[in-house]
Amino acid sequence: MKGRLIAILGLLGVIVGLPLAMKRESETASPASADDRLVILSPHNESIRKEFGESFAAHWKKEMGRTIYVDWRTPGGTSEIRMVIDAGFKAAEETGREGIGVDLLFGGGEPDFAGQAKLGRLVKLEVFETNPELFGEGGVIPEVFTGERYYDADKVWVGTCMSQFGICYNPDFLKRIGLEAPTNWQDLGKPGYAGSLALADPTKSGSVARTFELLVQAEMQNSKAAGGSIEDGWDEGIRLIQRMSANARYFTDSAPKIPQDVGQGNAAAGMCIDFYGRSYAADLLTKDGKPRVVWIAPKGGTTMSADPVAVLKGAPNMGIAQEFVKFCLTVDAQRLWFQKPGTEGGPKERALHRTPIRKDLYVPEILALTTMEGAMPYDDEGNFTYDRELTGKVFNTLRQLVKVMCIDSHEEMKSAWQAIIEAGMPADALAVFHDVSKVSYGIAGQGDAGLDSRDSMVQAERMQELGEWFRGNYREAREIAEKSNPVKP
Amino acid sequence: MMNRKLAWVITLGVVAVFAVFFLAPAGMVIKQAFEGTDADGGKIWTLDFIGAVFSNPIYREGLWNALMMGVVSTLLTLFIAFPLALVAHRYDFVGKKFLGILVLAPMILPPFVGAVGIKQMLGVNGAFNALLIDVGMMDGATPFDWLAEGRFLGIVVMNALHLYPILYMNIAAALANLDPAMEQAAENLGCPPWKRFFKITLPLAMPGVFAGSSLVFIWSFTELGVPLVFDFARIAPVQIFDGIKGLDKNPVPYALTAILLVVAALVFSLAKLVMGRAPLGTAPRPKGRSDGKKIGGWKGLACAGLFLGVFVIAAIPHAGVVLLSLAERWYGTVIPDELTMRHYIEALGNGLVVPSIQNSLMYAGTATLLSVLIGIAVAWVIVRSDLKIRSALDAMVMLPLAVPGLVMAFGYLALSQEGKPFHFLVGAGGSPFMLLVLAYGIRRLPYVVRAAVAGLQQSNPALEEAAKSLGATPMRMMRRVAIPLIAANLAAGAILGFAFSMLEVSDSLILAQQAQHYPITKAIYSLLSTLGNGTELAAALGVWAMVFLSVAIMGAAVLGGKRGGLFKV
């Protein structure tokens, strides 16, 4: 027994010793020995944190001659971050403190930052005073592009790079199910995708909710351009969401899960943010070197939105936080976003595959060093400009609508869709499946009174009412389809 | 019988600890379920949201699905674990010592990458389909979607294969405490084997069966990860998770949480009434312990085959994680077509890893100690006292198992902010040591309590009383008599508690805020978001954690084996 015990302890020693022996030295200062400190709350991935953390530390050392420890706080994705900030400010309010011990919020979507700004939790950024030449007309960072704001009207947040939701697909999978490569959102509503589409969840992320809003707005704009009404366009947009959702395997709040599943061949296509799409496209290859993931920006119905940074109220290291924001907008920092690793001024370890916000980065000498040589985001508006007037008020309604109509009713929806496909898409069943009369533009297009209600009980009741109505439609559509199916009685 | 005064002191002490460190944090999050607004915008107490849950068919169905998932998973788990434990108890066969530990391995599946591992094996384009296509049993043009078809069955099977070690350990401990003389007497009196099983073995082992089953039931009733892998959203735990993380602040998910807790406590109390009573009053302590009847030949091989078979099937997700950690490319083939060690070199060399190992050992080790101390005290009151309140105490200490991780984590977070009551628990430099030890310790308490209760029900209080009447102080009696008698059970409970603390996710992600305080799970989470090979890096560190925990469990088995006879190594 003693012998065995010694053997096991020895084995444990080896197992624990392994990482000790393999440990690499890091260049960043340790928290105890650093002269300065900066606390950043961020949903950015590890690669971005690492490149920006080390680069800012080097910049700080060069400019100030002091070492800095960047204390990244990463409780999860944007949902968890929102909950952490809420908990912090609630306690701060109750105990009369100003801040929550965090300096910066770095990364997320414009809706997240706009929400925090509205609650008065962000402070004015100095960079707008020290470097006014960067902004607006004649500057390198426009105030608005493709209808998206790139900095706040009150100057409390500013975008550092841009991102765009698009479609990623697996060419092998599409070949197997006999579908052409998708080029727009409409393609994802094709019945051939049934059971193999990966969708992002609009109820947990502001950026995803915005993407669904854009998708509907694109249909409205198209309808108007073709001489139709925006009301019909709205209905068509809602129906497109129904078809895409009926094809979906799931709705997820994990951004990398979608390209991962597509690249692995567990899903044919999905809704995917550009940099994950590009990153997986570059890294996941087949045996003969072909990409397993292809990312495209759908024609129409998507914008380039800003990925911001902001300084939080009561930041313990206010001065350094303001310097970090300035640093993010320098050419040196901007190059990190899209240069190949190891190129001059580029990231050290990994390509980040993101589009910098400064226009002056898109010049041949720099583009030659990047992972996206042909990128000219500011030259091509993608024939779509977001019009806040058109759908801005349905941001909340639409999210709730997707929840009751598609996510909560997914089981009934999928089985109806399956029956309709098997019966050869009969028009009468499709009409019931696609009945959106209870959420027409007239009722919900300016924000549904029930879904938008501040009273949670009213909201819950309206959600239940709509949910039961949609599920009733789906069950009926299934029955009609099954009856008209000659093969299956 | 236990001294009533002492029983009250312990009960009140435990209730106080529970009220402060469990009911307060969980309650302050869940209380939103009962807060409505009146006409003037003020807050009022209301049951409207509880009513809203019951009136909505989607939530009713979600609750029903969760309940069915719990019941069926528990039955299936029992069906796997009981035969294993019984075979190990009755017979001595080739490789038994090793196999007995091997079958425990499936419970240590690393977080985050476990799901990816399952998909790599069972996905449409996964290893299993690739194998079927290779051997000509499936058409490559129409692969079967294992995860989407027959989801309920899939989830139940996955739950059972993940959770059977909990039940196996508890039943094995119960059988180890069983006096072989009872079975032998039945045999000598001509009782046929099956009748002996139902009349003698099963009733005597009931405390262990109940202990394990109640843990497995509550676990699978509130399981979140497995339904998510199967993309099954209409089940209460997933509905809660989705609701809590949603952008709007509707109280319905909290109402659903409150209902889930009440149902868990009710089912537990009912089941206890039916099957949780101590068997046959006071059984004598076994004098000798046999290692079982030696069997060789094909019978021995069949026994070994049973163990090996269960292990191999249960370890499919683990194999997925291991292969993933070694894969340069793994796409539509049975095993990766190119292997590499580079993910290990990069993952284990990462600066986060060494401190995270140290942190996890500290957090999980201290938490286990805490839950063993509280667990023994609680079990003592439950089994050895005649306090009326003891059933309620028993149900209460089971609740941490049923509370969603996010609810507890955000409760702790809110209470530990500067100026709030738990702020004193935040150590120098923002160390979450105390917070995590309490959070882990309380959430893992049910494992220790159940194991200790089962042990005490089987051990004979006459021995404790004899020690006392011979002049032993209570401490000496505990140290020399009572604790050694339930050592097998305590070892089982502590091993489960430690392993699950090491793998804890929600509290670790939310409460360990600074990199130098990360436990291993958060280090895995950080690596996961590396661009390029994040999944493989996370898998590599996950494999490290699996290997470490396996060897640690083996060590515990060697230590505990001699006294408790749980593992008989």
mmCIF file of N, CA, C and O in Angstrom, chain A residues 15 22 24 37 45-47 73-74 76 80 82-83 91 94 97 170 172 203-204 249-250 253 260-261 263-266 283 285 287 350 400 408 411-412 459 464 468 471, chain B residues 55 57-58 119-120 123-125 145 151 231 234 242 245-248 250 329-331 345-346 349 410 417-418 420 513-514 518 522 525-526 529-533 535 544:
data_model
loop_
_atom_site.group_PDB
_atom_site.id
_atom_site.type_symbol
_atom_site.label_atom_id
_atom_site.label_comp_id
_atom_site.label_asym_id
_atom_site.label_seq_id
_atom_site.Cartn_x
_atom_site.Cartn_y
_atom_site.Cartn_z
ATOM 1 N N ILE A 15 2.482 14.882 -13.297
ATOM 2 C CA ILE A 15 1.385 15.556 -14.013
ATOM 3 C C ILE A 15 1.370 17.054 -13.715
ATOM 4 O O ILE A 15 1.229 17.882 -14.605
ATOM 5 N N MET A 22 6.834 23.370 -18.733
ATOM 6 C CA MET A 22 6.579 23.875 -20.083
ATOM 7 C C MET A 22 6.248 25.359 -20.110
ATOM 8 O O MET A 22 6.083 25.942 -21.175
ATOM 9 N N ARG A 24 5.881 29.120 -20.512
ATOM 10 C CA ARG A 24 6.602 30.115 -21.304
ATOM 11 C C ARG A 24 6.646 31.420 -20.524
ATOM 12 O O ARG A 24 5.727 31.756 -19.797
ATOM 13 N N ARG A 37 -1.775 50.127 -13.551
ATOM 14 C CA ARG A 37 -2.736 49.063 -13.756
ATOM 15 C C ARG A 37 -3.928 49.615 -14.521
ATOM 16 O O ARG A 37 -4.285 50.776 -14.380
ATOM 17 N N ASN A 45 -12.079 38.130 -27.780
ATOM 18 C CA ASN A 45 -11.461 36.815 -27.594
ATOM 19 C C ASN A 45 -10.023 36.932 -27.081
ATOM 20 O O ASN A 45 -9.415 38.002 -27.101
ATOM 21 N N GLU A 46 -9.514 35.815 -26.611
ATOM 22 C CA GLU A 46 -8.192 35.752 -25.998
ATOM 23 C C GLU A 46 -7.115 36.337 -26.918
ATOM 24 O O GLU A 46 -6.208 37.040 -26.461
ATOM 25 N N SER A 47 -7.213 36.074 -28.210
ATOM 26 C CA SER A 47 -6.185 36.544 -29.132
ATOM 27 C C SER A 47 -6.160 38.068 -29.188
ATOM 28 O O SER A 47 -5.078 38.677 -29.171
ATOM 29 N N ARG A 73 -10.986 41.569 -17.466
ATOM 30 C CA ARG A 73 -12.108 40.920 -16.772
ATOM 31 C C ARG A 73 -13.013 40.301 -17.828
ATOM 32 O O ARG A 73 -13.563 41.025 -18.658
ATOM 33 N N THR A 74 -13.149 38.984 -17.771
ATOM 34 C CA THR A 74 -13.892 38.299 -18.830
ATOM 35 C C THR A 74 -14.904 37.322 -18.249
ATOM 36 O O THR A 74 -14.687 36.114 -18.245
ATOM 37 N N GLY A 76 -17.603 36.343 -19.431
ATOM 38 C CA GLY A 76 -18.349 35.590 -20.446
ATOM 39 C C GLY A 76 -18.597 36.468 -21.658
ATOM 40 O O GLY A 76 -17.767 37.318 -21.993
ATOM 41 N N GLU A 80 -23.335 38.184 -20.007
ATOM 42 C CA GLU A 80 -22.752 38.153 -18.662
ATOM 43 C C GLU A 80 -22.158 39.512 -18.306
ATOM 44 O O GLU A 80 -22.261 39.971 -17.167
ATOM 45 N N ARG A 82 -23.126 42.441 -19.339
ATOM 46 C CA ARG A 82 -24.210 43.355 -18.994
ATOM 47 C C ARG A 82 -24.694 43.092 -17.562
ATOM 48 O O ARG A 82 -24.914 44.013 -16.784
ATOM 49 N N MET A 83 -24.786 41.789 -17.197
ATOM 50 C CA MET A 83 -25.250 41.463 -15.850
ATOM 51 C C MET A 83 -24.238 41.887 -14.785
ATOM 52 O O MET A 83 -24.615 42.334 -13.704
ATOM 53 N N ALA A 91 -25.070 48.118 -6.856
ATOM 54 C CA ALA A 91 -24.442 48.209 -5.534
ATOM 55 C C ALA A 91 -23.807 49.580 -5.340
ATOM 56 O O ALA A 91 -23.874 50.158 -4.253
ATOM 57 N N GLU A 94 -26.404 52.071 -4.396
ATOM 58 C CA GLU A 94 -26.900 51.886 -3.029
ATOM 59 C C GLU A 94 -25.886 52.295 -1.968
ATOM 60 O O GLU A 94 -26.255 52.656 -0.857
ATOM 61 N N ARG A 97 -21.175 54.958 -4.160
ATOM 62 C CA ARG A 97 -19.899 55.051 -4.880
ATOM 63 C C ARG A 97 -20.192 55.451 -6.315
ATOM 64 O O ARG A 97 -21.305 55.292 -6.803
ATOM 65 N N ASN A 170 -20.543 25.599 -45.511
ATOM 66 C CA ASN A 170 -19.593 24.517 -45.734
ATOM 67 C C ASN A 170 -19.813 23.970 -47.151
ATOM 68 O O ASN A 170 -20.865 23.380 -47.422
ATOM 69 N N ASP A 172 -18.673 21.449 -48.812
ATOM 70 C CA ASP A 172 -18.900 19.999 -48.916
ATOM 71 C C ASP A 172 -20.336 19.644 -48.558
ATOM 72 O O ASP A 172 -20.973 18.814 -49.208
ATOM 73 N N THR A 203 -32.250 37.127 -28.843
ATOM 74 C CA THR A 203 -32.770 37.554 -27.544
ATOM 75 C C THR A 203 -31.645 37.853 -26.557
ATOM 76 O O THR A 203 -31.872 38.478 -25.538
ATOM 77 N N LYS A 204 -30.428 37.385 -26.858
ATOM 78 C CA LYS A 204 -29.350 37.567 -25.889
ATOM 79 C C LYS A 204 -28.299 38.569 -26.340
ATOM 80 O O LYS A 204 -27.438 38.947 -25.559
ATOM 81 N N ARG A 249 -31.214 24.466 -36.774
ATOM 82 C CA ARG A 249 -30.992 23.440 -35.747
ATOM 83 C C ARG A 249 -31.159 24.065 -34.370
ATOM 84 O O ARG A 249 -31.651 23.450 -33.455
ATOM 85 N N TYR A 250 -30.628 25.271 -34.211
ATOM 86 C CA TYR A 250 -30.641 25.930 -32.899
ATOM 87 C C TYR A 250 -30.459 27.430 -33.052
ATOM 88 O O TYR A 250 -30.159 27.922 -34.147
ATOM 89 N N ASP A 253 -26.101 31.753 -28.460
ATOM 90 C CA ASP A 253 -25.484 33.042 -28.140
ATOM 91 C C ASP A 253 -23.962 32.915 -28.161
ATOM 92 O O ASP A 253 -23.267 33.835 -27.782
ATOM 93 N N GLN A 260 -17.766 26.984 -36.054
ATOM 94 C CA GLN A 260 -17.205 25.694 -35.629
ATOM 95 C C GLN A 260 -18.067 24.545 -36.166
ATOM 96 O O GLN A 260 -17.553 23.598 -36.763
ATOM 97 N N ASP A 261 -19.388 24.637 -35.958
ATOM 98 C CA ASP A 261 -20.281 23.578 -36.430
ATOM 99 C C ASP A 261 -20.298 23.498 -37.953
ATOM 100 O O ASP A 261 -20.375 22.414 -38.520
ATOM 101 N N GLY A 263 -17.815 24.460 -39.970
ATOM 102 C CA GLY A 263 -16.510 23.954 -40.402
ATOM 103 C C GLY A 263 -16.350 22.471 -40.147
ATOM 104 O O GLY A 263 -15.606 21.772 -40.845
ATOM 105 N N GLN A 264 -17.067 21.973 -39.154
ATOM 106 C CA GLN A 264 -16.961 20.561 -38.813
ATOM 107 C C GLN A 264 -17.935 19.725 -39.638
ATOM 108 O O GLN A 264 -17.882 18.508 -39.614
ATOM 109 N N GLY A 265 -18.828 20.408 -40.353
ATOM 110 C CA GLY A 265 -19.810 19.673 -41.155
ATOM 111 C C GLY A 265 -21.013 19.232 -40.347
ATOM 112 O O GLY A 265 -21.756 18.357 -40.745
ATOM 113 N N ASN A 266 -21.219 19.844 -39.165
ATOM 114 C CA ASN A 266 -22.416 19.543 -38.381
ATOM 115 C C ASN A 266 -23.577 20.450 -38.770
ATOM 116 O O ASN A 266 -24.704 20.231 -38.345
ATOM 117 N N ASP A 283 -8.316 28.875 -41.124
ATOM 118 C CA ASP A 283 -7.711 27.818 -40.309
ATOM 119 C C ASP A 283 -8.245 26.426 -40.585
ATOM 120 O O ASP A 283 -7.531 25.443 -40.413
ATOM 121 N N LEU A 285 -9.155 23.697 -42.990
ATOM 122 C CA LEU A 285 -8.995 23.296 -44.384
ATOM 123 C C LEU A 285 -9.241 21.802 -44.519
ATOM 124 O O LEU A 285 -9.090 21.044 -43.568
ATOM 125 N N LYS A 287 -8.294 18.073 -46.428
ATOM 126 C CA LYS A 287 -7.016 17.403 -46.645
ATOM 127 C C LYS A 287 -6.280 17.985 -47.859
ATOM 128 O O LYS A 287 -5.070 18.129 -47.848
ATOM 129 N N ARG A 350 -1.187 35.810 -33.634
ATOM 130 C CA ARG A 350 -2.301 35.367 -34.463
ATOM 131 C C ARG A 350 -2.933 36.512 -35.224
ATOM 132 O O ARG A 350 -2.997 37.636 -34.724
ATOM 133 N N GLN A 400 -38.511 40.045 -29.349
ATOM 134 C CA GLN A 400 -39.516 39.260 -28.629
ATOM 135 C C GLN A 400 -40.324 38.419 -29.598
ATOM 136 O O GLN A 400 -40.706 37.293 -29.296
ATOM 137 N N ASP A 408 -39.419 29.840 -29.035
ATOM 138 C CA ASP A 408 -40.311 29.103 -28.134
ATOM 139 C C ASP A 408 -41.183 28.094 -28.885
ATOM 140 O O ASP A 408 -41.590 27.088 -28.333
ATOM 141 N N GLU A 411 -40.401 23.625 -31.921
ATOM 142 C CA GLU A 411 -40.790 22.227 -32.164
ATOM 143 C C GLU A 411 -41.939 22.159 -33.174
ATOM 144 O O GLU A 411 -41.859 21.450 -34.177
ATOM 145 N N GLU A 412 -43.018 22.931 -32.888
ATOM 146 C CA GLU A 412 -44.195 22.919 -33.771
ATOM 147 C C GLU A 412 -43.820 23.451 -35.147
ATOM 148 O O GLU A 412 -44.287 22.949 -36.169
ATOM 149 N N GLN A 459 -46.458 42.064 -20.742
ATOM 150 C CA GLN A 459 -45.548 41.499 -21.736
ATOM 151 C C GLN A 459 -45.683 39.973 -21.786
ATOM 152 O O GLN A 459 -45.816 39.382 -22.851
ATOM 153 N N GLN A 464 -47.549 35.064 -24.442
ATOM 154 C CA GLN A 464 -48.270 33.796 -24.413
ATOM 155 C C GLN A 464 -49.351 33.754 -25.480
ATOM 156 O O GLN A 464 -49.505 32.762 -26.191
ATOM 157 N N GLU A 468 -49.228 31.082 -28.540
ATOM 158 C CA GLU A 468 -50.254 30.061 -28.765
ATOM 159 C C GLU A 468 -50.868 30.194 -30.152
ATOM 160 O O GLU A 468 -51.180 29.201 -30.801
ATOM 161 N N ARG A 471 -48.273 28.772 -32.629
ATOM 162 C CA ARG A 471 -48.206 27.305 -32.536
ATOM 163 C C ARG A 471 -49.468 26.667 -33.108
ATOM 164 O O ARG A 471 -49.402 25.623 -33.756
ATOM 165 N N SER B 55 -49.655 28.949 -16.547
ATOM 166 C CA SER B 55 -50.693 29.122 -17.564
ATOM 167 C C SER B 55 -50.104 29.023 -18.973
ATOM 168 O O SER B 55 -50.835 28.874 -19.934
ATOM 169 N N PRO B 57 -48.453 27.034 -21.836
ATOM 170 C CA PRO B 57 -48.189 25.621 -22.150
ATOM 171 C C PRO B 57 -46.716 25.322 -22.439
ATOM 172 O O PRO B 57 -46.257 24.206 -22.204
ATOM 173 N N ILE B 58 -45.977 26.326 -22.941
ATOM 174 C CA ILE B 58 -44.562 26.104 -23.251
ATOM 175 C C ILE B 58 -43.780 25.784 -21.973
ATOM 176 O O ILE B 58 -42.919 24.908 -21.950
ATOM 177 N N LYS B 119 -19.934 16.063 -30.171
ATOM 178 C CA LYS B 119 -20.276 16.366 -31.562
ATOM 179 C C LYS B 119 -19.259 15.777 -32.532
ATOM 180 O O LYS B 119 -19.622 15.353 -33.623
ATOM 181 N N GLN B 120 -17.978 15.784 -32.121
ATOM 182 C CA GLN B 120 -16.954 15.204 -33.000
ATOM 183 C C GLN B 120 -17.211 13.715 -33.208
ATOM 184 O O GLN B 120 -16.910 13.165 -34.240
ATOM 185 N N GLY B 123 -21.728 13.751 -34.336
ATOM 186 C CA GLY B 123 -22.294 14.710 -35.279
ATOM 187 C C GLY B 123 -22.558 14.072 -36.642
ATOM 188 O O GLY B 123 -22.112 12.949 -36.917
ATOM 189 N N VAL B 124 -23.300 14.811 -37.491
ATOM 190 C CA VAL B 124 -23.612 14.297 -38.838
ATOM 191 C C VAL B 124 -22.325 13.894 -39.547
ATOM 192 O O VAL B 124 -22.244 12.878 -40.228
ATOM 193 N N ASN B 125 -21.294 14.729 -39.374
ATOM 194 C CA ASN B 125 -20.028 14.499 -40.056
ATOM 195 C C ASN B 125 -18.999 13.936 -39.070
ATOM 196 O O ASN B 125 -17.805 14.117 -39.231
ATOM 197 N N ASP B 145 -28.550 11.758 -38.596
ATOM 198 C CA ASP B 145 -28.323 12.851 -37.652
ATOM 199 C C ASP B 145 -28.636 12.369 -36.236
ATOM 200 O O ASP B 145 -29.755 12.520 -35.753
ATOM 201 N N ARG B 151 -34.186 12.783 -29.807
ATOM 202 C CA ARG B 151 -33.407 13.549 -28.846
ATOM 203 C C ARG B 151 -33.636 13.136 -27.402
ATOM 204 O O ARG B 151 -32.693 13.075 -26.621
ATOM 205 N N ASP B 231 -29.480 20.356 -28.781
ATOM 206 C CA ASP B 231 -30.303 21.462 -29.257
ATOM 207 C C ASP B 231 -31.756 21.295 -28.831
ATOM 208 O O ASP B 231 -32.679 21.502 -29.612
ATOM 209 N N ARG B 234 -36.904 23.009 -25.240
ATOM 210 C CA ARG B 234 -38.157 23.042 -24.489
ATOM 211 C C ARG B 234 -38.063 22.182 -23.237
ATOM 212 O O ARG B 234 -38.756 21.174 -23.073
ATOM 213 N N ASP B 242 -31.868 30.499 -20.930
ATOM 214 C CA ASP B 242 -32.141 31.446 -22.015
ATOM 215 C C ASP B 242 -32.773 32.719 -21.484
ATOM 216 O O ASP B 242 -32.436 33.817 -21.909
ATOM 217 N N LYS B 245 -30.330 35.006 -19.412
ATOM 218 C CA LYS B 245 -29.350 35.695 -20.240
ATOM 219 C C LYS B 245 -29.981 36.643 -21.252
ATOM 220 O O LYS B 245 -29.283 37.345 -21.962
ATOM 221 N N GLY B 246 -31.305 36.651 -21.318
ATOM 222 C CA GLY B 246 -31.989 37.497 -22.295
ATOM 223 C C GLY B 246 -31.797 38.977 -22.019
ATOM 224 O O GLY B 246 -31.508 39.379 -20.894
ATOM 225 N N LEU B 247 -31.994 39.789 -23.055
ATOM 226 C CA LEU B 247 -31.774 41.228 -22.925
ATOM 227 C C LEU B 247 -32.833 41.902 -22.063
ATOM 228 O O LEU B 247 -32.562 42.873 -21.384
ATOM 229 N N ASP B 248 -34.060 41.393 -22.091
ATOM 230 C CA ASP B 248 -35.076 42.065 -21.286
ATOM 231 C C ASP B 248 -35.180 41.390 -19.927
ATOM 232 O O ASP B 248 -34.823 40.234 -19.763
ATOM 233 N N ASN B 250 -37.435 40.175 -17.829
ATOM 234 C CA ASN B 250 -38.699 39.584 -17.410
ATOM 235 C C ASN B 250 -38.472 38.610 -16.260
ATOM 236 O O ASN B 250 -37.541 37.818 -16.292
ATOM 237 N N ARG B 329 -5.951 17.962 -37.931
ATOM 238 C CA ARG B 329 -7.175 18.100 -38.698
ATOM 239 C C ARG B 329 -8.024 16.860 -38.449
ATOM 240 O O ARG B 329 -7.530 15.738 -38.515
ATOM 241 N N TRP B 330 -9.304 17.080 -38.130
ATOM 242 C CA TRP B 330 -10.202 15.955 -37.878
ATOM 243 C C TRP B 330 -11.538 16.299 -38.482
ATOM 244 O O TRP B 330 -12.348 16.989 -37.898
ATOM 245 N N TYR B 331 -11.745 15.833 -39.691
ATOM 246 C CA TYR B 331 -12.904 16.292 -40.454
ATOM 247 C C TYR B 331 -13.464 15.130 -41.252
ATOM 248 O O TYR B 331 -12.866 14.683 -42.228
ATOM 249 N N ILE B 345 1.702 21.649 -26.189
ATOM 250 C CA ILE B 345 2.834 22.525 -25.889
ATOM 251 C C ILE B 345 2.339 23.950 -25.684
ATOM 252 O O ILE B 345 2.709 24.633 -24.733
ATOM 253 N N GLU B 346 1.420 24.388 -26.561
ATOM 254 C CA GLU B 346 0.929 25.756 -26.437
ATOM 255 C C GLU B 346 0.026 25.925 -25.210
ATOM 256 O O GLU B 346 0.165 26.881 -24.451
ATOM 257 N N GLY B 349 1.867 25.438 -21.799
ATOM 258 C CA GLY B 349 2.886 26.469 -21.611
ATOM 259 C C GLY B 349 2.284 27.838 -21.326
ATOM 260 O O GLY B 349 2.990 28.763 -20.949
ATOM 261 N N PHE B 410 -24.509 34.958 -9.629
ATOM 262 C CA PHE B 410 -24.859 36.377 -9.600
ATOM 263 C C PHE B 410 -25.347 36.820 -8.226
ATOM 264 O O PHE B 410 -25.181 37.973 -7.850
ATOM 265 N N GLN B 417 -20.165 42.919 -3.677
ATOM 266 C CA GLN B 417 -19.730 44.237 -4.128
ATOM 267 C C GLN B 417 -19.309 45.082 -2.927
ATOM 268 O O GLN B 417 -19.769 44.846 -1.813
ATOM 269 N N GLU B 418 -18.467 46.078 -3.203
ATOM 270 C CA GLU B 418 -18.012 46.958 -2.130
ATOM 271 C C GLU B 418 -19.217 47.550 -1.389
ATOM 272 O O GLU B 418 -20.162 48.018 -2.020
ATOM 273 N N LYS B 420 -21.302 45.860 0.381
ATOM 274 C CA LYS B 420 -22.357 44.867 0.571
ATOM 275 C C LYS B 420 -21.906 43.821 1.613
ATOM 276 O O LYS B 420 -20.712 43.679 1.867
ATOM 277 N N GLN B 513 -12.339 36.988 -10.947
ATOM 278 C CA GLN B 513 -12.316 38.055 -11.945
ATOM 279 C C GLN B 513 -10.952 38.310 -12.540
ATOM 280 O O GLN B 513 -10.823 38.637 -13.707
ATOM 281 N N GLN B 514 -9.882 38.208 -11.731
ATOM 282 C CA GLN B 514 -8.562 38.550 -12.251
ATOM 283 C C GLN B 514 -7.804 37.297 -12.651
ATOM 284 O O GLN B 514 -7.912 36.261 -12.002
ATOM 285 N N TYR B 518 -7.706 32.799 -11.514
ATOM 286 C CA TYR B 518 -8.510 31.853 -12.291
ATOM 287 C C TYR B 518 -8.340 30.432 -11.803
ATOM 288 O O TYR B 518 -7.222 29.974 -11.599
ATOM 289 N N LYS B 522 -11.758 28.252 -15.664
ATOM 290 C CA LYS B 522 -11.747 29.543 -16.354
ATOM 291 C C LYS B 522 -10.540 29.652 -17.278
ATOM 292 O O LYS B 522 -10.612 30.330 -18.305
ATOM 293 N N TYR B 525 -11.694 28.068 -20.326
ATOM 294 C CA TYR B 525 -12.597 28.981 -21.025
ATOM 295 C C TYR B 525 -11.820 30.054 -21.780
ATOM 296 O O TYR B 525 -12.157 30.404 -22.910
ATOM 297 N N SER B 526 -10.750 30.573 -21.156
ATOM 298 C CA SER B 526 -9.945 31.597 -21.817
ATOM 299 C C SER B 526 -9.260 31.037 -23.060
ATOM 300 O O SER B 526 -9.249 31.668 -24.109
ATOM 301 N N SER B 529 -11.233 30.671 -26.368
ATOM 302 C CA SER B 529 -11.528 31.791 -27.265
ATOM 303 C C SER B 529 -10.296 32.259 -28.030
ATOM 304 O O SER B 529 -10.287 33.333 -28.595
ATOM 305 N N THR B 530 -9.236 31.443 -28.060
ATOM 306 C CA THR B 530 -8.088 31.775 -28.900
ATOM 307 C C THR B 530 -8.498 31.534 -30.353
ATOM 308 O O THR B 530 -9.118 30.527 -30.663
ATOM 309 N N LEU B 531 -8.148 32.473 -31.232
ATOM 310 C CA LEU B 531 -8.497 32.270 -32.639
ATOM 311 C C LEU B 531 -7.615 31.179 -33.227
ATOM 312 O O LEU B 531 -6.459 31.040 -32.870
ATOM 313 N N GLY B 532 -8.183 30.403 -34.151
ATOM 314 C CA GLY B 532 -7.391 29.373 -34.828
ATOM 315 C C GLY B 532 -7.578 28.025 -34.190
ATOM 316 O O GLY B 532 -8.365 27.227 -34.645
ATOM 317 N N ASN B 533 -6.857 27.764 -33.084
ATOM 318 C CA ASN B 533 -6.959 26.434 -32.495
ATOM 319 C C ASN B 533 -7.476 26.472 -31.053
ATOM 320 O O ASN B 533 -7.089 25.646 -30.232
ATOM 321 N N THR B 535 -10.342 25.651 -29.668
ATOM 322 C CA THR B 535 -11.015 24.437 -29.207
ATOM 323 C C THR B 535 -9.997 23.364 -28.857
ATOM 324 O O THR B 535 -10.120 22.687 -27.836
ATOM 325 N N TRP B 544 -5.637 17.357 -19.675
ATOM 326 C CA TRP B 544 -4.747 17.408 -18.514
ATOM 327 C C TRP B 544 -5.574 17.283 -17.236
ATOM 328 O O TRP B 544 -5.243 16.505 -16.335
#
